[in-house]
CSV table of C-alpha atoms in Angstrom, one decimal:
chain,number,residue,atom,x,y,z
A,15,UNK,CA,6.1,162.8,288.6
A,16,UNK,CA,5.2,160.2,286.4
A,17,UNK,CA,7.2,157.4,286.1
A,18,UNK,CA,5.2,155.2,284.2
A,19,UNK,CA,4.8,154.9,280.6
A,20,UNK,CA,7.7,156.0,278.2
A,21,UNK,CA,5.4,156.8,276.1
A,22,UNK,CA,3.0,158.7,278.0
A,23,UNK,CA,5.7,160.3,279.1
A,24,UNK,CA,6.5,161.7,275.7
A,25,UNK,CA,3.4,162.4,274.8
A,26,UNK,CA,2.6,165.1,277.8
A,27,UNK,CA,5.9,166.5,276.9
A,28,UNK,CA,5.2,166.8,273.0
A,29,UNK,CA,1.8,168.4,273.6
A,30,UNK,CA,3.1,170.9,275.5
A,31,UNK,CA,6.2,171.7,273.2
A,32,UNK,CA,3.5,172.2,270.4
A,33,UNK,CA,1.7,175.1,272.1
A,34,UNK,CA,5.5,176.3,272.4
A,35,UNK,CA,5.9,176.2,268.9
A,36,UNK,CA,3.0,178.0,267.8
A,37,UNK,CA,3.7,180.8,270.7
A,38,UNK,CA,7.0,180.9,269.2
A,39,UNK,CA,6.9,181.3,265.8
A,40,UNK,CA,4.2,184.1,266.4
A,41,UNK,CA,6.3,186.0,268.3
A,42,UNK,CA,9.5,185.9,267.3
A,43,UNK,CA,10.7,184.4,270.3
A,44,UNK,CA,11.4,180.8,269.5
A,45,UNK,CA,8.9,179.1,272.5
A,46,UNK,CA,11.6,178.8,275.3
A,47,UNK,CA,8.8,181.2,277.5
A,48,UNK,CA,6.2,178.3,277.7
A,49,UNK,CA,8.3,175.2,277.3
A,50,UNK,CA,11.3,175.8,279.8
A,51,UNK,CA,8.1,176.6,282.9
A,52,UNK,CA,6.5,174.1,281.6
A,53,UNK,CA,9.5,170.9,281.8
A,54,UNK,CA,10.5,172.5,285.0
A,55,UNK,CA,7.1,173.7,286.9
A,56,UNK,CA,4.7,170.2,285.7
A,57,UNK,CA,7.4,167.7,284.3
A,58,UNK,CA,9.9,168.0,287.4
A,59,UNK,CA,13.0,168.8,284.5
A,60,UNK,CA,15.7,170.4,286.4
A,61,UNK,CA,16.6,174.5,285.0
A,62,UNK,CA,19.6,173.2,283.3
A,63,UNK,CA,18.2,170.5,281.7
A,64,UNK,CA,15.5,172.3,280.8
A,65,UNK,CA,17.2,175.2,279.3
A,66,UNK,CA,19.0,172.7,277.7
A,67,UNK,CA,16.1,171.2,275.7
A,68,UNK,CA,14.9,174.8,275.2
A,69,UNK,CA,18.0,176.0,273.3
A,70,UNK,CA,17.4,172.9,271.0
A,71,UNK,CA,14.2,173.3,270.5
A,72,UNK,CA,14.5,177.3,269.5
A,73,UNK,CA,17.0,176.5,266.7
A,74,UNK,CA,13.7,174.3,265.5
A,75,UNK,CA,11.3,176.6,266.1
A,76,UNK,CA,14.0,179.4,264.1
A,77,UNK,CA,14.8,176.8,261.1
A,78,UNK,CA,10.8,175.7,260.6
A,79,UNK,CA,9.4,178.9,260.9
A,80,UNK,CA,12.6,180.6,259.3
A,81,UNK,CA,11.9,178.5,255.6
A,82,UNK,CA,8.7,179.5,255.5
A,83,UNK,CA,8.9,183.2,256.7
A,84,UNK,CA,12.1,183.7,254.3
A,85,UNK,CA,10.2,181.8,251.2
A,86,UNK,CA,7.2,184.3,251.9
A,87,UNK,CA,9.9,187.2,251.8
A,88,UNK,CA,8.5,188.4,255.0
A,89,UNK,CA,11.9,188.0,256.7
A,90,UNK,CA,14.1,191.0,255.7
A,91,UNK,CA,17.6,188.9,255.2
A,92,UNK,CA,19.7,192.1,254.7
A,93,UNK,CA,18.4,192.9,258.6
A,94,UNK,CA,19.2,189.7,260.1
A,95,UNK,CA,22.7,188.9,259.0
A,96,UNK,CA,23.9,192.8,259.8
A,97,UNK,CA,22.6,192.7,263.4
A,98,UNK,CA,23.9,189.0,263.6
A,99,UNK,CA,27.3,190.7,263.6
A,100,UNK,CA,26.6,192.6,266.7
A,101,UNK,CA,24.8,190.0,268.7
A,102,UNK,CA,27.6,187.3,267.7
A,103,UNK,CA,30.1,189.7,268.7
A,104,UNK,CA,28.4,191.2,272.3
A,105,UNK,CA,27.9,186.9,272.9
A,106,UNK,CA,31.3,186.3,272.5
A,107,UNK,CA,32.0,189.4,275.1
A,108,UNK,CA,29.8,188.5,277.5
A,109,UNK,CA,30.3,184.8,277.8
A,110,UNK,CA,34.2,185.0,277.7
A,111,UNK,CA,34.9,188.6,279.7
A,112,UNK,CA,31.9,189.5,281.7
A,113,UNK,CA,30.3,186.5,282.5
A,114,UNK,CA,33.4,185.5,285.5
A,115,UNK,CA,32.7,189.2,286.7
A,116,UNK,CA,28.8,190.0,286.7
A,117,UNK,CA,26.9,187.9,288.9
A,118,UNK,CA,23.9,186.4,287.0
A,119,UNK,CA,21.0,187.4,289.3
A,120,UNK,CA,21.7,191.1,289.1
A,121,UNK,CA,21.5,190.7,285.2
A,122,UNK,CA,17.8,188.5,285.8
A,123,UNK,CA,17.3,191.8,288.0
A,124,UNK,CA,18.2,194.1,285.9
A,125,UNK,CA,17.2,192.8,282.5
A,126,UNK,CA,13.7,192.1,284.2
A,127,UNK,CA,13.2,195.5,284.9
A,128,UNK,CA,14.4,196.6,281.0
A,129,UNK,CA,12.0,194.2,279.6
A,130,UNK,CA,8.7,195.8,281.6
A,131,UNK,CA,10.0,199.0,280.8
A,132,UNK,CA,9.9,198.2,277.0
A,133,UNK,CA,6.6,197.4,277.6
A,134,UNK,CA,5.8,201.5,277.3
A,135,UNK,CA,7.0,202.1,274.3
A,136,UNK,CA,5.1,198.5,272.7
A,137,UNK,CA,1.9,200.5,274.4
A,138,UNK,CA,2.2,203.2,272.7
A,139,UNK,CA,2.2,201.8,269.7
A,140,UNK,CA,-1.0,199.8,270.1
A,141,UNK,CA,-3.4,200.4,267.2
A,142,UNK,CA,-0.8,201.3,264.6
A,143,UNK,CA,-1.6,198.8,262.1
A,144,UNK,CA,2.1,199.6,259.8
A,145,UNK,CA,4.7,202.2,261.0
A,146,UNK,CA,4.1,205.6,258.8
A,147,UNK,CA,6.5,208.7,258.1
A,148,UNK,CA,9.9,206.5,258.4
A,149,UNK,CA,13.1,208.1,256.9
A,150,UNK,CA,16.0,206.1,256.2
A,151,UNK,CA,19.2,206.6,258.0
A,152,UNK,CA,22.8,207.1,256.4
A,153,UNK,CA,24.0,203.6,257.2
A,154,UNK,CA,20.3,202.0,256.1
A,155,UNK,CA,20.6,203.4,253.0
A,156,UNK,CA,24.3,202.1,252.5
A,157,UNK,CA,22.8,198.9,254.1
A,158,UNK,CA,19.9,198.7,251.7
A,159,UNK,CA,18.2,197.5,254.4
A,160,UNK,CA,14.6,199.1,253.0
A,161,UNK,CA,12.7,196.2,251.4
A,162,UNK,CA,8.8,195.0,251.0
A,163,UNK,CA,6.4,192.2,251.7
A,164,UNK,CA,3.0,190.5,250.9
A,165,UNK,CA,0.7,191.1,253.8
A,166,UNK,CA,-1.6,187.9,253.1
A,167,UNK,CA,-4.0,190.0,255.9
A,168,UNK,CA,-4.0,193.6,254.1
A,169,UNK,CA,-3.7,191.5,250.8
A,170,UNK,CA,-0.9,193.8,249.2
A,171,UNK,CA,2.4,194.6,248.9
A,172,UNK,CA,4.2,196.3,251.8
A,173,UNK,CA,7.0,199.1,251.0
A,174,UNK,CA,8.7,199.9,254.4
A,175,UNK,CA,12.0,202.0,255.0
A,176,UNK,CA,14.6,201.5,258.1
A,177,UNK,CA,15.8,203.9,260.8
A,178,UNK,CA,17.6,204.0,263.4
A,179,UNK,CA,20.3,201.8,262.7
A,180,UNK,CA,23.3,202.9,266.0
A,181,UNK,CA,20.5,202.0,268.2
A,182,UNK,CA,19.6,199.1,266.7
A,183,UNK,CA,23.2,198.0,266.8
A,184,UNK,CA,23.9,198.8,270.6
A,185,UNK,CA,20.7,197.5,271.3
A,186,UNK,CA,21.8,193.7,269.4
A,187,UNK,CA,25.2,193.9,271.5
A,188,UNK,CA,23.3,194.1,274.6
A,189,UNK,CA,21.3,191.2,273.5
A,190,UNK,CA,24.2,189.6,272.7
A,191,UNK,CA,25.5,190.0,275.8
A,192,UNK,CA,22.7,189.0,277.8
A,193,UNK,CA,22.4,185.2,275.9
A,194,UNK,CA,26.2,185.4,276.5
A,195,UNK,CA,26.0,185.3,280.2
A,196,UNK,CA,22.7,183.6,280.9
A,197,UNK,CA,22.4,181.5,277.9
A,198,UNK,CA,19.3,182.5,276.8
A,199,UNK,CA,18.2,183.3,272.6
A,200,UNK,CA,17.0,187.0,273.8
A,201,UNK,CA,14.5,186.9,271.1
A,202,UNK,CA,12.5,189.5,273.3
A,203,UNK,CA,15.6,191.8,272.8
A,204,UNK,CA,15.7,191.4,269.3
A,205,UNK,CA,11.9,192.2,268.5
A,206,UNK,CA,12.4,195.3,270.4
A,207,UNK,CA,15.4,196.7,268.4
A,208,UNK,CA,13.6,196.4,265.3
A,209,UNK,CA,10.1,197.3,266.5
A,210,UNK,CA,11.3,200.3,268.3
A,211,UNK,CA,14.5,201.7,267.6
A,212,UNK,CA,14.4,200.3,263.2
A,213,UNK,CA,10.4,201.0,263.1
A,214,UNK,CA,10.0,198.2,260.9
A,215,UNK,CA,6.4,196.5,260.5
A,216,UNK,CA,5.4,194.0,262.9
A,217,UNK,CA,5.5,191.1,260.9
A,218,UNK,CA,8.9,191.9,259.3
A,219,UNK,CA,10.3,192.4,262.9
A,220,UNK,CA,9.3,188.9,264.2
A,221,UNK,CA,10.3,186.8,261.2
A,222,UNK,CA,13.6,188.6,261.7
A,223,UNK,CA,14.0,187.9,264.7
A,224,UNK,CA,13.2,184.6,264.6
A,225,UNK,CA,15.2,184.0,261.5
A,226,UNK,CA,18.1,185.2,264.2
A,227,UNK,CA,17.7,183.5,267.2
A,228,UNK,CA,18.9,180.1,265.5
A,229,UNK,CA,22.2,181.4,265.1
A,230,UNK,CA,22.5,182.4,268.8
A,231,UNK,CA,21.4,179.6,270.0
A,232,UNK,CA,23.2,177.1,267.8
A,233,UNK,CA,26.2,179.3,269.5
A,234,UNK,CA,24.8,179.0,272.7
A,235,UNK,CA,24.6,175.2,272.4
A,236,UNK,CA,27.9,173.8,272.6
A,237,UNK,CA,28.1,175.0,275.9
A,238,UNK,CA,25.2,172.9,276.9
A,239,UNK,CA,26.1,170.0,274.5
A,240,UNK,CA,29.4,169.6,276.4
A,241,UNK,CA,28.0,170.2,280.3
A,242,UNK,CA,25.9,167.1,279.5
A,243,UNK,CA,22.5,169.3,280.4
A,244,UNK,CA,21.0,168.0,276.7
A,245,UNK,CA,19.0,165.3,277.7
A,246,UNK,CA,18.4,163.8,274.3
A,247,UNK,CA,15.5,161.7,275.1
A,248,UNK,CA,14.1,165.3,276.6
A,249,UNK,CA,15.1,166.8,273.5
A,250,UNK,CA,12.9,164.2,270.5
A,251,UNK,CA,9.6,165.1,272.0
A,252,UNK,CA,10.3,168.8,272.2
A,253,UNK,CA,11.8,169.7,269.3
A,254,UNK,CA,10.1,167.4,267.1
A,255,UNK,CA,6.7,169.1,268.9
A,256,UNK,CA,8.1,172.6,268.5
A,257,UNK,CA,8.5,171.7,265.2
A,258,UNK,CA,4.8,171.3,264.3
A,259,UNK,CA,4.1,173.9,266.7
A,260,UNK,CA,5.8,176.5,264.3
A,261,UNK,CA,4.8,175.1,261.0
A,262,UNK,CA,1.5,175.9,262.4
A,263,UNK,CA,2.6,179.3,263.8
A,264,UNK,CA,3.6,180.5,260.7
A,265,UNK,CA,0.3,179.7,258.8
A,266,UNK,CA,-1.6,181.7,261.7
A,267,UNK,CA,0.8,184.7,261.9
A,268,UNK,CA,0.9,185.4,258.2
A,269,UNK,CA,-2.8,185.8,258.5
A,270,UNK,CA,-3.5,188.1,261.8
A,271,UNK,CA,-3.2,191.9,262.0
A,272,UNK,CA,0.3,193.5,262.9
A,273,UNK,CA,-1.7,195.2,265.4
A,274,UNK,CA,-2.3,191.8,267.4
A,275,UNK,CA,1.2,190.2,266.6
A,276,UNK,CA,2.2,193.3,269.1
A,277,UNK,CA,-0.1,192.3,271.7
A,278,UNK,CA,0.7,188.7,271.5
A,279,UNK,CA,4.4,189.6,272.0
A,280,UNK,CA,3.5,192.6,274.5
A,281,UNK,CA,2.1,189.6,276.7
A,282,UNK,CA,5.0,187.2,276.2
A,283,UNK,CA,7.0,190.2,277.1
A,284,UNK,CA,5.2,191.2,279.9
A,285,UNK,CA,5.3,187.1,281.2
A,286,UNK,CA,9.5,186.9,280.5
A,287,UNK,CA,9.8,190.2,282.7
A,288,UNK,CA,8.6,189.2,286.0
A,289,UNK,CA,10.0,185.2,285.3
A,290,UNK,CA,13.7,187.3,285.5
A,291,UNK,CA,12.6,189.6,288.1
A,292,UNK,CA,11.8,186.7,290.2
A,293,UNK,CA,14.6,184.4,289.1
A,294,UNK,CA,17.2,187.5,290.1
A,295,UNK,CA,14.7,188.3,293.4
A,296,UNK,CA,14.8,184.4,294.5
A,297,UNK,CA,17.7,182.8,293.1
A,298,UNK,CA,15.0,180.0,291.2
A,299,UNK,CA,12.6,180.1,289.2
B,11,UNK,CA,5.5,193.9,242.2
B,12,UNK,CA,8.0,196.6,242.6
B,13,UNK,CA,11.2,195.8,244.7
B,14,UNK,CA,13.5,198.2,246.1
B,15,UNK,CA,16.3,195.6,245.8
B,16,UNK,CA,15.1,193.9,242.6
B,17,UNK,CA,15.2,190.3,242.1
B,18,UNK,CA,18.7,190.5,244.0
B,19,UNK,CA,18.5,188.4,247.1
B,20,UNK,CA,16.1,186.3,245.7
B,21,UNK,CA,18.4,183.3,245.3
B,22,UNK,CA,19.8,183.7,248.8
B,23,UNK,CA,16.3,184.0,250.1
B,24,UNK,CA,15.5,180.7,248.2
B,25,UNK,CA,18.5,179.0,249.2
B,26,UNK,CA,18.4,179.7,253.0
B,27,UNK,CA,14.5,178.2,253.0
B,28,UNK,CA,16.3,175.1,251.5
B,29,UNK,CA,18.9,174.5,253.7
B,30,UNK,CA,16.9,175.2,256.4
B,31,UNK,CA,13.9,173.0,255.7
B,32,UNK,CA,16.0,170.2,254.3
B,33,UNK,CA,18.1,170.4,258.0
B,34,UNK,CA,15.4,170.6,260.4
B,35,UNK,CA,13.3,167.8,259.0
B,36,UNK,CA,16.0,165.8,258.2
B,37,UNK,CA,17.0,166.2,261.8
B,38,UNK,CA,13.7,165.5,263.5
B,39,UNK,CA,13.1,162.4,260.9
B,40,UNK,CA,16.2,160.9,262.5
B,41,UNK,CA,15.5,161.6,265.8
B,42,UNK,CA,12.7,159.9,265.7
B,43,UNK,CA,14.2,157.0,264.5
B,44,UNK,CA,16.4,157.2,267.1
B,45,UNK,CA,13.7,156.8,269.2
B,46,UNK,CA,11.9,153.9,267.5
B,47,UNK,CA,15.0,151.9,267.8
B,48,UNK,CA,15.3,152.5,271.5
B,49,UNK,CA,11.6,151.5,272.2
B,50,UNK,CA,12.4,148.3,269.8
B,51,UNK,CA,15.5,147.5,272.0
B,52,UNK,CA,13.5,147.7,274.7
B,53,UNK,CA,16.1,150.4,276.6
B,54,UNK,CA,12.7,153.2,277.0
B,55,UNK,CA,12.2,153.8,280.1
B,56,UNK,CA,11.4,156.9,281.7
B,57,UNK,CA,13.9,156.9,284.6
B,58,UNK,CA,16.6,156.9,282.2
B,59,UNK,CA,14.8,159.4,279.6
B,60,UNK,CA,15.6,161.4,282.6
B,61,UNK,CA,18.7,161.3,283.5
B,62,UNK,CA,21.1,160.7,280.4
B,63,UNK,CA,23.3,163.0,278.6
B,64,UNK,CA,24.4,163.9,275.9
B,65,UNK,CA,27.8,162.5,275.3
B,66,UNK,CA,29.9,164.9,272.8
B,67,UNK,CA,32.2,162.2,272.1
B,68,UNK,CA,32.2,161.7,268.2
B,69,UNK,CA,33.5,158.2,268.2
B,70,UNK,CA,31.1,156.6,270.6
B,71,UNK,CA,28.1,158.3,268.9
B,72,UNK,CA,29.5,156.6,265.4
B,73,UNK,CA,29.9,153.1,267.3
B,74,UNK,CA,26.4,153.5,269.1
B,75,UNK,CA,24.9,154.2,265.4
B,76,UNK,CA,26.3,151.1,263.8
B,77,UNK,CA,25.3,149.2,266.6
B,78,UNK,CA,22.0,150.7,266.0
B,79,UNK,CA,21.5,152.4,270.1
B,80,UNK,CA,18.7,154.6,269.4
B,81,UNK,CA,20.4,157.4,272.3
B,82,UNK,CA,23.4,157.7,269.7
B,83,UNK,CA,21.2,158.0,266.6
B,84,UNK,CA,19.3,160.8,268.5
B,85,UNK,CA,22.8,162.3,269.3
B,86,UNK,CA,22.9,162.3,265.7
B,87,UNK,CA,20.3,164.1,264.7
B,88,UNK,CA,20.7,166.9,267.2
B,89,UNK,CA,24.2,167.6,265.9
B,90,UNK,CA,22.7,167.8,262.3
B,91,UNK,CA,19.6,170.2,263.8
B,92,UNK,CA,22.3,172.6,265.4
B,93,UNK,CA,24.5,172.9,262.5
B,94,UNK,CA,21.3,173.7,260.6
B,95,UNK,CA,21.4,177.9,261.2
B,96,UNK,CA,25.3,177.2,260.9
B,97,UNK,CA,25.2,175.9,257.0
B,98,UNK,CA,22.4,178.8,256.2
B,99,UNK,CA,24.4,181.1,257.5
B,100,UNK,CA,27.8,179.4,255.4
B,101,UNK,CA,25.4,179.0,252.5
B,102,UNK,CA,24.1,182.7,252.7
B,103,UNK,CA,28.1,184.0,252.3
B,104,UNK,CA,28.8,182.0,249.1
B,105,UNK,CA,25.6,183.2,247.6
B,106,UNK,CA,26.7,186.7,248.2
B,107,UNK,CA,29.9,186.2,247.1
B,108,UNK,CA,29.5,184.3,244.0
B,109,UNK,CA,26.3,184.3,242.8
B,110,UNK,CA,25.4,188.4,243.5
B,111,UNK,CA,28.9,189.5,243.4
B,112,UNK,CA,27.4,191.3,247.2
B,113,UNK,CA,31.2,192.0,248.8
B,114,UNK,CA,29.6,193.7,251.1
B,115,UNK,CA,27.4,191.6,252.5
B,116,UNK,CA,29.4,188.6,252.0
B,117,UNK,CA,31.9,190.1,254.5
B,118,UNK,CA,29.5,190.9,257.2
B,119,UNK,CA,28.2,187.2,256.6
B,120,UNK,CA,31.7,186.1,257.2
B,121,UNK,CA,32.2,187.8,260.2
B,122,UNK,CA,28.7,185.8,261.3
B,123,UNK,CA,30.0,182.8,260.6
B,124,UNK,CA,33.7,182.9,262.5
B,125,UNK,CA,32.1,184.7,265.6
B,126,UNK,CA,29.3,182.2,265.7
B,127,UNK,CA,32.1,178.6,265.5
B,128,UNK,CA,34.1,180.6,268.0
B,129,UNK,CA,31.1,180.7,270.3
B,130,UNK,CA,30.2,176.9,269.5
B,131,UNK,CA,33.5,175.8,269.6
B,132,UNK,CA,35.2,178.2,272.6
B,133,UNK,CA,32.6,178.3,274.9
């Protein structure tokens, strides 16, 4: 496309990363959804290389956003590193054991079709500004995983309880699985275990999960790192972009309503489900 | 402000802020050095933003960095910016373990840590 100016160059790549960011750390889903269509659909960026730069940049997006959301105490900590276990663990299966067996464009099918089904449950819980009613589970309790945070838009303390921790789990393995094979963060996965199946408040459910997805995808990485597909004069614009994108993000999420945080990420979703559909239906994106 | 965990995880909470912020902007300051020096050498152009790798090998990114190649001192800083979740996760465990006596959760930090090098380094 344009093979011009370097710097020009840079510049149409950087502004679009920042819109990536601020999606991202809103959402909980680190900003691959705008910036891998983005490099490959207007820039000309091949998938791999594009991926590649995404990856990067999400462990940006997850480390910015993450020391601000965890300074604010928004992120529950406890949360996060428990359900690391299980996504680190269903990675590790699905990269090295399923991965030579399933073919990758039934999974795009398939997880496609889980993501726009999620997108009932998300409905229904459209105008519930804080989840009410929750009882703790055995293992939350044992967990501690029960904690509170400052809503700077409800301007008070927030005391929630956690739930439905087996589901959570098996839900986080799936996830796990899924970056394993396709190399994706499956930040979308994450959001969904703790909105649905852990109840926790929105805002508590996308800083964790965007406190999480750096550890995937600095695990993801070296597979990309070692293919080659890190471009890293690809990678400075994005992730330094991203970057501000998310400092930004976090200033705006802190300050909207849970309520819109779920439509925010119900649209995202919504947008990530028919990009797999049609990856798995075409065999491209 | 009442806490159902006390002030207990209020260092980790602290310290995984630090390591992150001091890791990602550390990493994106040197990246864009990295890139100053390849526009000052004159080796920018966007053909080659295109097209080249990154190379894994540890040695040539050292020699590239004291011969000042902008491509190796992004290398660099992309290395530091993936390690980044890696030390808060490491930093995380020896806060539980030693400053909050947290056995518990020190172990399931552990297991974060050796399933996520695996991944890095196996895959």
């Amino acid at each position: 496309m344009n093979a011009g100016s370097p710097i020009l160059w840079l510049l149409e790549i950087a502004s679009a990363s920042f819109a990536g960011g601020v999606v991202g750390a809103i959402s909980g889903l680190g900003g691959g959804i705008v910036i891998v269509p983005v490099l490959t659909i207007f820039m000309g960026v091949p998938i791999n290389q594009a991926i590649g730069a995404s990856i990067v940049s999400v462990i940006a997006v997850s480390s910015g956003a993450g020391s601000v959301y965890v300074k604010d105490r928004v992120t529950n900590v406890r949360i996060a590193m428990f359900l690391e276990l299980s996504t680190a663990a269903g990675a590790l299966v699905g990269a090295a054991a399923l991965a030579p067996i399933i073919p990758a464009r039934l999974l795009y099918i398939l997880f496609g079709i889980l993501l726009l089904l999620s997108l009932v449950p998300i409905f229904a819980k459209f105008g519930e500004e804080l989840p009410e009613n929750v009882t703790p589970d055995r293992m939350s309790r044992f967990l501690r995983l029960g904690d509170s945070y400052f809503d700077k838009r409800l301007n008070r303390e927030i005391q929630y309880n956690v739930t439905g921790i087996p589901a959570a789990l098996g839900i986080m393995f799936v996830a796990g699985i899924i970056s394993g094979i396709l190399g994706i963060g499956a930040g979308v996965v994450k959001v969904l275990a703790h909105e649905i199946a852990m109840k926790v408040p929105t805002k508590v459910s996308t800083a964790t999960s965007n406190f999480m997805i750096g550890v995937t995808a600095a695990a993801a990485a070296g597979v990309y790192l070692r293919r080659g597909w890190v471009l890293p004069f690809l990678v400075v614009p994005v992730a330094t972009a991203v970057l501000a994108g998310a400092m930004l993000g976090t200033i705006i999420m802190e300050r909207l309503s849970n309520n819109m945080i779920r439509k925010i990420f119900a649209a995202a979703l919504a947008i990530i489900g028919i990009q797999m559909l049609v990856h798995g239906l075409r065999g491209s994106l | 402000m009442s806490e159902p965990n006390g002030d207990r995880g209020l260092i980790i909470q602290n310290a995984s802020a630090l390591v992150l912020r001091i890791g990602v902007f550390s990493s994106a300051i040197v990246m864009l050095i990295g890139i100053a020096f390849s526009f000052r050498h004159g080796t920018a152009d966007v053909a080659r933003m295109r097209s080249d790798g990154f190379d894994i090998n540890l040695r040539h990114m050292c020699i590239g960095i004291i011969h000042g190649r902008g491509k190796s001192i992004i290398e660099a800083g992309i290395l530091m910016l993936v390690l980044t979740p890696i030390m808060r996760v490491a930093a995380s465990m020896i806060l539980f373990a030693f400053a909050e006596r947290d056995w518990l959760y020190a172990a399931i930090t552990l297991g974060v840590l050796i399933l996520t090098l695996t991944g890095l380094l196996l895959l």
